[in-house]
Short mmCIF file of C-alpha atoms and ligand atoms in Angstrom, two decimals:
data_model
loop_
_atom_site.label_atom_id
_atom_site.label_comp_id
_atom_site.label_asym_id
_atom_site.label_seq_id
_atom_site.Cartn_x
_atom_site.Cartn_y
_atom_site.Cartn_z
CA MET A 63 15.09 -16.14 45.69
CA VAL A 64 15.66 -13.08 43.36
CA GLN A 65 13.02 -10.29 43.89
CA VAL A 66 11.96 -8.63 40.55
CA THR A 67 10.85 -5.05 41.31
CA PRO A 68 8.10 -3.55 39.10
CA LEU A 69 10.69 -0.89 38.08
CA LEU A 70 13.18 -3.53 36.96
CA LEU A 71 10.50 -5.37 35.10
CA MET A 72 9.40 -2.18 33.21
CA LEU A 73 13.06 -1.47 32.38
CA SER A 74 13.65 -4.88 30.93
CA LEU A 75 10.48 -4.80 28.90
CA ALA A 76 11.33 -1.37 27.45
CA LEU A 77 14.76 -2.90 26.42
CA VAL A 78 13.36 -5.97 24.66
CA THR A 79 10.26 -4.31 23.09
CA PRO A 80 11.01 -1.94 20.20
CA SER A 81 9.20 1.37 20.36
CA LEU A 82 6.08 1.64 18.18
CA SER A 83 7.71 4.28 15.95
CA SER A 84 10.78 2.20 15.36
CA ARG A 85 8.82 -0.81 14.10
CA GLN A 86 9.15 -1.60 10.51
CA CYS A 87 6.33 -1.24 7.98
CA VAL A 88 6.47 -4.13 5.49
CA LEU A 89 4.63 -3.98 2.12
CA THR A 90 4.39 -7.76 1.63
CA GLY A 91 0.90 -9.14 2.42
CA LYS A 92 -2.79 -8.57 1.93
CA TRP A 93 -4.19 -5.08 2.12
CA THR A 94 -7.61 -3.38 1.75
CA ASN A 95 -8.50 0.29 1.21
CA ASP A 96 -11.22 2.75 2.09
CA LEU A 97 -13.05 1.87 -1.19
CA GLY A 98 -13.14 -1.80 -0.26
CA SER A 99 -10.55 -2.75 -2.89
CA SER A 100 -7.95 -5.45 -1.98
CA MET A 101 -4.42 -6.15 -3.11
CA THR A 102 -1.81 -8.69 -2.41
CA ILE A 103 1.93 -7.76 -2.56
CA GLY A 104 4.53 -10.41 -2.88
CA ALA A 105 8.10 -10.47 -1.61
CA VAL A 106 10.22 -7.30 -1.98
CA ASN A 107 13.40 -8.32 -3.63
CA GLY A 108 16.95 -7.05 -3.02
CA LYS A 109 16.45 -4.09 -5.28
CA GLY A 110 13.28 -3.11 -3.64
CA GLU A 111 11.01 -4.43 -6.47
CA PHE A 112 7.79 -6.30 -6.06
CA THR A 113 4.82 -7.64 -7.92
CA GLY A 114 1.29 -8.36 -6.82
CA SER A 115 -2.36 -8.40 -7.69
CA TYR A 116 -5.22 -5.97 -7.30
CA HIS A 117 -8.92 -6.35 -7.02
CA THR A 118 -10.72 -3.00 -7.28
CA ALA A 119 -14.19 -2.61 -5.71
CA VAL A 120 -15.04 0.21 -8.13
CA THR A 121 -14.44 1.11 -11.80
CA ALA A 122 -14.81 4.08 -13.99
CA THR A 123 -16.08 1.73 -16.67
CA THR A 124 -19.19 -0.40 -17.21
CA ASN A 125 -16.93 -3.63 -17.15
CA GLU A 126 -16.94 -6.11 -14.33
CA PRO A 127 -13.61 -5.79 -12.43
CA THR A 128 -11.21 -8.80 -12.46
CA VAL A 129 -7.97 -9.27 -10.61
CA SER A 130 -5.24 -7.23 -12.30
CA PRO A 131 -1.46 -7.34 -11.92
CA LEU A 132 0.64 -4.72 -10.25
CA GLN A 133 4.36 -3.97 -10.39
CA GLY A 134 6.19 -1.61 -8.10
CA SER A 135 9.26 -0.75 -6.06
CA GLN A 136 9.98 0.58 -2.60
CA HIS A 137 12.79 3.07 -1.86
CA ARG A 138 16.16 1.42 -0.89
CA THR A 139 16.60 3.51 2.23
CA ASN A 140 13.98 1.20 3.91
CA GLN A 141 16.21 0.57 6.99
CA LYS A 142 14.51 3.55 8.47
CA GLY A 143 11.36 1.52 8.62
CA GLN A 144 8.74 3.52 6.87
CA PRO A 145 9.56 3.33 3.17
CA THR A 146 8.13 5.27 0.40
CA PHE A 147 6.88 3.22 -2.66
CA GLY A 148 5.12 3.28 -5.95
CA PHE A 149 3.30 0.81 -8.06
CA THR A 150 1.43 0.47 -11.38
CA VAL A 151 -1.78 -1.43 -11.90
CA ASN A 152 -2.34 -2.50 -15.47
CA TRP A 153 -6.12 -3.11 -15.48
CA ASN A 154 -6.97 -6.26 -17.42
CA PHE A 155 -10.69 -5.41 -17.78
CA SER A 156 -10.23 -1.87 -19.19
CA ASP A 157 -7.71 0.14 -21.24
CA SER A 158 -6.70 2.08 -18.17
CA ILE A 159 -3.58 2.28 -15.98
CA THR A 160 -3.27 3.50 -12.45
CA VAL A 161 -0.11 4.66 -10.75
CA PHE A 162 0.02 4.79 -6.93
CA THR A 163 2.61 6.42 -4.80
CA GLY A 164 2.81 6.39 -1.08
CA GLN A 165 4.40 5.67 2.25
CA CYS A 166 4.16 2.73 4.53
CA PHE A 167 3.69 4.06 8.10
CA VAL A 168 3.32 2.47 11.51
CA ASP A 169 0.61 4.40 13.44
CA LYS A 170 0.50 5.11 17.21
CA ASN A 171 -1.10 1.74 17.95
CA GLY A 172 1.62 -0.12 16.10
CA LYS A 173 -0.70 -0.77 12.99
CA GLU A 174 0.70 -0.55 9.52
CA VAL A 175 -1.05 1.92 7.20
CA LEU A 176 -0.31 2.76 3.51
CA LYS A 177 -1.15 6.40 2.79
CA THR A 178 -1.29 6.74 -1.08
CA MET A 179 -2.18 9.09 -3.90
CA TRP A 180 -3.06 7.77 -7.37
CA LEU A 181 -3.54 8.86 -10.95
CA LEU A 182 -5.91 6.86 -13.07
CA ARG A 183 -5.41 7.22 -16.81
CA SER A 184 -8.35 6.16 -19.02
CA ARG A 185 -8.02 5.77 -22.77
CA VAL A 186 -9.76 8.42 -24.88
CA GLU A 187 -10.41 8.20 -28.62
CA ASN A 188 -9.22 11.65 -29.56
CA MET A 189 -6.35 13.96 -28.36
CA LYS A 190 -8.97 16.68 -27.85
CA ASP A 191 -10.38 14.60 -25.05
CA ASP A 192 -6.97 14.33 -23.28
CA TRP A 193 -8.02 17.00 -20.67
CA LYS A 194 -10.55 14.63 -19.13
CA ALA A 195 -8.54 11.40 -19.26
CA THR A 196 -6.83 11.54 -15.86
CA ARG A 197 -8.47 11.20 -12.40
CA VAL A 198 -6.67 11.79 -9.21
CA GLY A 199 -7.28 10.63 -5.67
CA THR A 200 -6.09 9.21 -2.43
CA ASN A 201 -6.49 5.67 -0.81
CA VAL A 202 -5.57 4.47 2.64
CA PHE A 203 -4.72 0.79 3.01
CA VAL A 204 -4.67 -1.37 6.10
CA ARG A 205 -3.63 -5.01 6.46
CA LEU A 206 -6.27 -7.63 5.78
CA GLN A 207 -4.43 -10.36 7.72
CA PRO A 208 -2.29 -8.70 10.46
CA GLN A 209 1.35 -10.05 10.43
CA LYS A 210 2.39 -12.20 13.36
CA GLU A 211 4.85 -10.57 15.72
C1 BTN B 68 -10.92 1.33 -14.61
O1 BTN B 68 -11.97 1.69 -14.02
O2 BTN B 68 -10.64 1.55 -15.74
C2 BTN B 68 -9.91 0.60 -13.77
C3 BTN B 68 -10.17 0.48 -12.25
C4 BTN B 68 -9.77 1.74 -11.55
C5 BTN B 68 -9.99 1.67 -10.04
C6 BTN B 68 -9.54 2.80 -9.35
S1 BTN B 68 -7.75 2.94 -9.16
C7 BTN B 68 -7.88 4.15 -7.93
C8 BTN B 68 -9.12 3.84 -7.07
N1 BTN B 68 -8.63 3.00 -6.02
C9 BTN B 68 -9.22 1.77 -6.05
O3 BTN B 68 -9.05 0.81 -5.21
N2 BTN B 68 -10.02 1.65 -7.18
C10 BTN B 68 -10.02 2.92 -7.83
#
């Protein structure tokens, strides 16, 4: 009978389990952010492009939010595992557009986190109101349904 020493066991585990920092962060799936908004990102194609849908929990308008389409792309150097990305949400219940830019990280517990910044452009009637038409902020997204390993 072959004796497996604890040291040998630990060594073989280290070889088969990728380290947390080398795990890939994948944009595809369902996400929620610190405002309670949710979004679904579809498959990322060979060019790094993706589409999806966004349901915001908050609005700068008096309208009731409805699910709006998003379009984006992630950087092609995604083999490194923590890609940068950007996407645009074309709100279908207001005249506004939001652009998000961010990076898909794997944290120290192996959890995927999207750290983003956004610009929300609202429509104004006159050019003289342009100065107040853009809001800026940050959002942190985590997965709604964790991916299976
Ligand atoms: C609008 O109010 O005209 C459209 C909705 C804007 C929602 C913003 S986008 C940035 C921030 N993050 C969210 O999840 N919702 C707000």
